[in-house]
Coordinates of C-alpha atoms in Angstrom, one line a residue:
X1 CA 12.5 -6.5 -11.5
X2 CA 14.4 -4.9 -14.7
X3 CA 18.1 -6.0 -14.1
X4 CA 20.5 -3.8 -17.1
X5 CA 22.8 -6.3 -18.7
X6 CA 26.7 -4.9 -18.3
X7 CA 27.9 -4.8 -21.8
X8 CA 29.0 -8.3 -23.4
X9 CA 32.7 -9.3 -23.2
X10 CA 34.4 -9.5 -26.0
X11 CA 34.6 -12.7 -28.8
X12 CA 37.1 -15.2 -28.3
X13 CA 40.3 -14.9 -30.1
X14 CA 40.9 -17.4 -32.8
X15 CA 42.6 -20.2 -32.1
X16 CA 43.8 -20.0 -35.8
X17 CA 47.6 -18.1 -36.6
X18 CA 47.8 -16.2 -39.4
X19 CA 48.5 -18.0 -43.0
X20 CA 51.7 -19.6 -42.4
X21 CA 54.7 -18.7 -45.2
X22 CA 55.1 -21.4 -47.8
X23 CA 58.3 -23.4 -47.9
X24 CA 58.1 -25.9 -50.1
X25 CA 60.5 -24.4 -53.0
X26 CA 64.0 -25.5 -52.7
X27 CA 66.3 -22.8 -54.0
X28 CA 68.3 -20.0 -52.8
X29 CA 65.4 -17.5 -53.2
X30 CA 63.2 -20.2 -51.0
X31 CA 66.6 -19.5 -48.2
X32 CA 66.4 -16.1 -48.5
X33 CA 62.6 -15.6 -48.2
X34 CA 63.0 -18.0 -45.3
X35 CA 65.3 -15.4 -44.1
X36 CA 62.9 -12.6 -44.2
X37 CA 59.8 -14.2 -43.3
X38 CA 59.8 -14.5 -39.7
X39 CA 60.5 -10.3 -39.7
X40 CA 57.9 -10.0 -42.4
X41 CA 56.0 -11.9 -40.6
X42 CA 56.5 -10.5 -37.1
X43 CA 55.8 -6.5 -38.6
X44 CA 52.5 -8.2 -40.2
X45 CA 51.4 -9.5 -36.8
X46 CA 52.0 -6.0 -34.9
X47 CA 50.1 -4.9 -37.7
X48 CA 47.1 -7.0 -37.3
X49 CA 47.5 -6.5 -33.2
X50 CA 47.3 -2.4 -33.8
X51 CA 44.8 -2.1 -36.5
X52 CA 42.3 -5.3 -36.5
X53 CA 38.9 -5.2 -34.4
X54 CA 39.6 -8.3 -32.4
X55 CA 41.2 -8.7 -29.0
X56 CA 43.9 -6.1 -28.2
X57 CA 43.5 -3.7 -31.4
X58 CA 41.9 -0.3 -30.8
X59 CA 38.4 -1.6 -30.8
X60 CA 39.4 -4.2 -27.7
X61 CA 41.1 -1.7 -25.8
X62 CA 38.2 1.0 -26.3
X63 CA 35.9 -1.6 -25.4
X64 CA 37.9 -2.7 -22.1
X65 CA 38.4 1.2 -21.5
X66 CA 34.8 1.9 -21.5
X67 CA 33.9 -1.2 -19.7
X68 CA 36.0 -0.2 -16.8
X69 CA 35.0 3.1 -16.7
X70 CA 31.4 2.0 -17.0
X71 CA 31.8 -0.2 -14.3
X72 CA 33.4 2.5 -11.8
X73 CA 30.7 4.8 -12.6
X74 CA 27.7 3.1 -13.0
X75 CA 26.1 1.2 -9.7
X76 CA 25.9 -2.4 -9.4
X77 CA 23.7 -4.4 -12.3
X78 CA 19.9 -4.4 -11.3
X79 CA 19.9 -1.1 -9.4
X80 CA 20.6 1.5 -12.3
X81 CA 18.6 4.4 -11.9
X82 CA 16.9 3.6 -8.8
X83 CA 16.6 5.6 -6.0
X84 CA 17.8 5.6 -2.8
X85 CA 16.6 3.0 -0.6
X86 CA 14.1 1.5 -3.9
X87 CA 14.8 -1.0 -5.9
X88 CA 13.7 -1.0 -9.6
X89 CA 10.5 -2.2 -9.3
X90 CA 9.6 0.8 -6.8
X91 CA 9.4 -1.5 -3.3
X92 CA 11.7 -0.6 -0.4
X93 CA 15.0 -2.2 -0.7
X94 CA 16.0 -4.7 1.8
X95 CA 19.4 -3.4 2.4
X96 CA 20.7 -2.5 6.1
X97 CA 20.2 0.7 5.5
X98 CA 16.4 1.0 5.3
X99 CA 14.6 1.6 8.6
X100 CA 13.5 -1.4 10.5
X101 CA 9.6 -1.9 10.8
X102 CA 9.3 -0.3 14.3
X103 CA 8.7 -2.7 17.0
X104 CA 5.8 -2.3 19.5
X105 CA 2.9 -3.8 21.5
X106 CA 1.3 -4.3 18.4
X107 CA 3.7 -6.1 16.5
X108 CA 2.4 -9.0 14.3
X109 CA -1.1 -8.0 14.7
X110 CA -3.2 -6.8 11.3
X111 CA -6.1 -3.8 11.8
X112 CA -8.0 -2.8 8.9
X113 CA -9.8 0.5 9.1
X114 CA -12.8 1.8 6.9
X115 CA -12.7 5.4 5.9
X116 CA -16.9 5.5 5.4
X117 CA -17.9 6.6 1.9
X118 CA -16.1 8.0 -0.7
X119 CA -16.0 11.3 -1.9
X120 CA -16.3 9.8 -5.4
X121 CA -19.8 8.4 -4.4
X122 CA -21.8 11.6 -5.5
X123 CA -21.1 11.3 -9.1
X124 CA -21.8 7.8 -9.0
X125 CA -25.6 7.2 -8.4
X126 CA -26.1 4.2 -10.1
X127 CA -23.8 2.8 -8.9
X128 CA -23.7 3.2 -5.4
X129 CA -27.4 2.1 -5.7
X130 CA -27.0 -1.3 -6.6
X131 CA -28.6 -3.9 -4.1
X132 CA -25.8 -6.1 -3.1
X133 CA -27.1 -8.8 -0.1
X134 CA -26.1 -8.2 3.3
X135 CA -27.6 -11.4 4.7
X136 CA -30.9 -10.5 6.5
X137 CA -31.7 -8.8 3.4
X138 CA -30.8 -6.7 0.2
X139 CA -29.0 -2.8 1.1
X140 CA -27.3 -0.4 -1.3
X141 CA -24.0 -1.0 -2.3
X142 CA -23.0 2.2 -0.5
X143 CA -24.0 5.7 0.1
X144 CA -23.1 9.1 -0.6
X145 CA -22.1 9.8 3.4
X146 CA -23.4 13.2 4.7
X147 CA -21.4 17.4 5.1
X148 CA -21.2 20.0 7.4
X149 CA -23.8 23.0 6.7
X150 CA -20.3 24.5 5.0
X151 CA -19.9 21.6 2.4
X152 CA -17.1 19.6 4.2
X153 CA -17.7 16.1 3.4
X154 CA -18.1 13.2 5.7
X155 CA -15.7 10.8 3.5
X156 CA -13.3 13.8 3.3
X157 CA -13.2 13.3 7.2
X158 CA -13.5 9.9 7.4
X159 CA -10.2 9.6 4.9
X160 CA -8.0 12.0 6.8
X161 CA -9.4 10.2 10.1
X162 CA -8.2 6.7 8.8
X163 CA -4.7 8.0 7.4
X164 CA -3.9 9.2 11.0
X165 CA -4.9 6.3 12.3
X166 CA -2.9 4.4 10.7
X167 CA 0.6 6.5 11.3
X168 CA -0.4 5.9 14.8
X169 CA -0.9 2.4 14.8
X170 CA 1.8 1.5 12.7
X171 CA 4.4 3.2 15.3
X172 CA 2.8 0.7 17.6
X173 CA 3.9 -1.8 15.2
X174 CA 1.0 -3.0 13.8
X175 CA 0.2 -3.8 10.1
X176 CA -2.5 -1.9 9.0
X177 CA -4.9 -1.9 5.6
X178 CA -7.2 0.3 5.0
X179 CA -10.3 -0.7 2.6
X180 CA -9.5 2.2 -0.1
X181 CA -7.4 5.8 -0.1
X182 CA -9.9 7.5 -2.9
X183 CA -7.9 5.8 -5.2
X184 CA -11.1 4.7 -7.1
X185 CA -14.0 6.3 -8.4
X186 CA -16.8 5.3 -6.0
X187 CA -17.2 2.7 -3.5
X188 CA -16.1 -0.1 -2.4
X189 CA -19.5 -1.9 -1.3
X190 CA -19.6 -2.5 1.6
X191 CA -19.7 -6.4 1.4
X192 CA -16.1 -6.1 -0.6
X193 CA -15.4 -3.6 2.4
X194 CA -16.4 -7.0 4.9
X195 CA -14.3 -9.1 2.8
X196 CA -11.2 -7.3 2.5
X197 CA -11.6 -7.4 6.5
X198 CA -11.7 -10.7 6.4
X199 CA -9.2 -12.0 4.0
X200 CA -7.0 -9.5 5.6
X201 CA -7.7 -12.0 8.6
X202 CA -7.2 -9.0 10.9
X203 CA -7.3 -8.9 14.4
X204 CA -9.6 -5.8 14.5
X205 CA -11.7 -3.7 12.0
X206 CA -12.9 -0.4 12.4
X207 CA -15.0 1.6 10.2
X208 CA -14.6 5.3 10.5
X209 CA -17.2 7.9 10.0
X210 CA -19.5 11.0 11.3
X211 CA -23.5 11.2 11.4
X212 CA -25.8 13.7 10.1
X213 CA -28.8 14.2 12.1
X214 CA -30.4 17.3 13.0
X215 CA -28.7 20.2 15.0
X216 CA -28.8 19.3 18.7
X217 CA -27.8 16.8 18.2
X218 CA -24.3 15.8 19.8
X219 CA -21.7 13.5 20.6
X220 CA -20.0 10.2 19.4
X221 CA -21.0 6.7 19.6
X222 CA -19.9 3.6 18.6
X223 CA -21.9 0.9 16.4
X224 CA -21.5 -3.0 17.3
X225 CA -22.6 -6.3 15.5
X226 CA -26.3 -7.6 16.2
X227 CA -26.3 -11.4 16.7
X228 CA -27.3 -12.4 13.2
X229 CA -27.1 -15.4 10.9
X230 CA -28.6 -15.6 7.7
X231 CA -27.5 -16.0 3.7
X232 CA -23.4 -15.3 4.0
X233 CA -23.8 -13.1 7.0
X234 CA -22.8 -15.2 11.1
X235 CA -21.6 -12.7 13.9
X236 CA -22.0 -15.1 16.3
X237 CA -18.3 -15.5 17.1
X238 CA -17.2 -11.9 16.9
X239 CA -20.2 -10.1 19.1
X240 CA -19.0 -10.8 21.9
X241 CA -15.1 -9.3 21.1
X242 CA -16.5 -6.7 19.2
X243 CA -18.4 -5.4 21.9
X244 CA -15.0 -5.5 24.2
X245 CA -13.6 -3.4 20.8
X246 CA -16.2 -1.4 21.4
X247 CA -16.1 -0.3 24.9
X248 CA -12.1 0.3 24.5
X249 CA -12.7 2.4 21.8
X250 CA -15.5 4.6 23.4
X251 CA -13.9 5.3 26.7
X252 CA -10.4 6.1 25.1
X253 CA -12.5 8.5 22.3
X254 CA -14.3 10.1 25.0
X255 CA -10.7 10.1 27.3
X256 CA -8.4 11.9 24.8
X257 CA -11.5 13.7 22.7
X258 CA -13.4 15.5 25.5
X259 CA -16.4 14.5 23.5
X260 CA -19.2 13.0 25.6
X261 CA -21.4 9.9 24.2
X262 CA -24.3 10.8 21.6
X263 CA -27.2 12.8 23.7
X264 CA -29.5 11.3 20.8
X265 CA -29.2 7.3 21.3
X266 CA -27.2 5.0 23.2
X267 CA -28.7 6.1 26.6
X268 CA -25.7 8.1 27.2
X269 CA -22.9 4.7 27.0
X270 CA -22.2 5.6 23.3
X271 CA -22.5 1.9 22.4
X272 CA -25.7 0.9 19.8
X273 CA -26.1 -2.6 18.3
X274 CA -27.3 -2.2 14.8
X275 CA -28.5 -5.4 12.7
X276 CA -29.1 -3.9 9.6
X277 CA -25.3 -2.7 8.3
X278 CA -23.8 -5.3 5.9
X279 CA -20.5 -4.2 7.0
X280 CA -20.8 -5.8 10.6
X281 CA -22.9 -8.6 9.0
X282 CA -20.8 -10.0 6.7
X283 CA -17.6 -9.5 9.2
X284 CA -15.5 -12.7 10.2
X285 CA -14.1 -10.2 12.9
X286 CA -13.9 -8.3 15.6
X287 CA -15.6 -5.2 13.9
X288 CA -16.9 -1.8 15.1
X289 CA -18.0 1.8 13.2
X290 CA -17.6 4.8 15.0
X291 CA -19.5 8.1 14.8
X292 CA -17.1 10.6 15.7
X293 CA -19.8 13.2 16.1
X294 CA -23.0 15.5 14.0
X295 CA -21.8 16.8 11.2
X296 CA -25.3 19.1 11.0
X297 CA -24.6 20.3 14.5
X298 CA -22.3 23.5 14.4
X299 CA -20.6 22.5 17.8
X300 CA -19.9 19.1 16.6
X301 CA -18.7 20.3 12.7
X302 CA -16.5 22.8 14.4
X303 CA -14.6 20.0 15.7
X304 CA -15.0 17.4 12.8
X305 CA -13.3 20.0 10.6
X306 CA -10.5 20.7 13.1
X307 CA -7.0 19.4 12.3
X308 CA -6.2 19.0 16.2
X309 CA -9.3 17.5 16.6
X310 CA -9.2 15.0 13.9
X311 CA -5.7 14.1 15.3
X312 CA -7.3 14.0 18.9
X313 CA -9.7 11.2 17.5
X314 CA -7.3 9.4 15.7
X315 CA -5.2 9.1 19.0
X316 CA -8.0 7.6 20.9
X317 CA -9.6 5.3 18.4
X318 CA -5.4 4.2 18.6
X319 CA -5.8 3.7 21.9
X320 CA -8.9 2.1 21.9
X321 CA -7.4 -0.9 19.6
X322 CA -4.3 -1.0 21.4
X323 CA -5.9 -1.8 24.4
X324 CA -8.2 -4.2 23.2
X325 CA -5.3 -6.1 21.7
X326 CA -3.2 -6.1 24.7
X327 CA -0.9 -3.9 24.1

């Protein structure tokens, strides 16, 4: 925090008076001069006040003028030139007058959400490509993520998805994380997406995206952990909640959406169990990804790349959590 020093107060007078007059001759003249020096004196010390650079000349005074003036003007030291309500350093200030953290049913709970790809990832082969380990086995590091026929990418929706999702949480008091805002150039992998789930020790993780299979096909579902152990990657203590993460989130979708489950998997409950994604292997908690619906499918992308829609599904995954929470 920069903190601007007020300007330094001025020297200490000298404890030292001025020369004193000599006495020692004993004569008449020595009487008179004694005479006269104490006025001679007394004219050369008003001097010295009015014209010297020490305490109570021009200079003092100047200096105690601007001081005060600075002082009236300027705001208190620390704060100079910050804005409203942000303290030098750019954090919110702490002050009474910045909003309270809204209270809620979600109050001291933690979700991270997981906008799916990044719309970085397509100038970023190589790198995307890597093999990181996943636990049962070696996967890319991440993917590219699919469009609509019109060029609307998935981690363009998957972004604005998460962003809402998080304004609507957060009024339910929650803290929320999400794993990156397209504030790098590609990635993260998804094991650093597992990990920053799990050091955020959240309470629930959700990883947002859309599919891209072949026209017909329709609907949302929801993905859940496979029991697996193996290498770095043990869901055996968050199957069983992300399933009930799971369920919340499909009915409440479904609910608020009017989107039915996937006609292409699932068997019509919109719940699959998937082994094979590193992001749910390597997760320490509750954890689910959602499909919020075909991106190839002009039915489904009408929706996907709808404003009110994306707002719609944003609201029920919201729900979804909340509920699973107990709120």
């Amino acid at each position: 925090m920069r903190y601007d020093d007020s300007p330094p107060p001025p020297e200490s007078a000298s404890a030292t008076d001025p020369d004193r007059p000599w006495y020692a001759r004993r004569s008449t003249l020595v009487v008179a001069a004694g005479t006269l020096a104490p006025v001679c004196l007394a004219g050369w010390l008003a001097t010295q006040v009015l014209t010297s650079p020490g305490p109570g000349g021009p200079a003092a005074r100047g200096s105690a003028a601007s001081a005060a003036s600075a002082s009236l003007a300027a705001p208190p030291s620390g704060f100079r030139d910050a804005k409203p309500g942000v303290t030098p350093s750019g954090s919110a200030s702490s002050s009474a007058a910045a909003p309270a953290a809204p209270k809620g049913p979600l109050s001291g709970r933690t979700v991270v959400i997981d906008p799916g790809h990044n719309s970085g990832n397509f100038k970023h082969g190589s790198e995307i490509d890597r093999q990181v380990d996943i636990g049962t086995g070696r996967k890319e590091c991440d993917t590219t993520g699919t469009t609509t026929n019109s060029g609307y990418m998935e981690a363009e929706f998957t972004l604005d998805v998460s962003r809402r999702l998080r304004t609507a949480l957060e009024a339910q008091g929650a803290r929320v994380v999400l794993t990156h805002q397209a504030d790098r150039p590609w990635g993260p992998c998804i094991d650093e997406r597992a990990r920053i789930g799990n050091e955020a020790a959240a309470d629930a993780v959700v990883s947002v995206h859309a599919d891209g299979v072949s026209a017909g096909n329709r609907g949302f579902h929801v993905i859940l952990p496979a029991q697996v152990k193996g290498g770095a990657a043990d869901t055996s203590k968050i199957v069983g909640p992300s399933r009930e993460l799971g369920e919340r989130i499909a009915g409440n979708f479904a609910r608020t959406t009017g989107s039915a489950p996937a006609n292409y998997l699932g068997s019509g409950t919109g719940l699959v169990v998937r082994d094979d994604l590193g992001g749910l292997n390597l997760s320490t908690r509750p954890k689910v990804f959602i499909e919020c619906g075909n991106m190839r499918d002009a039915k489904d992308a009408a929706q996907l790349t709808s404003p009110e829609w994306r707002q719609k599904a944003a609201q029920g995954i919201a729900q979804g959590i909340v509920g699973f929470l107990g709120g």
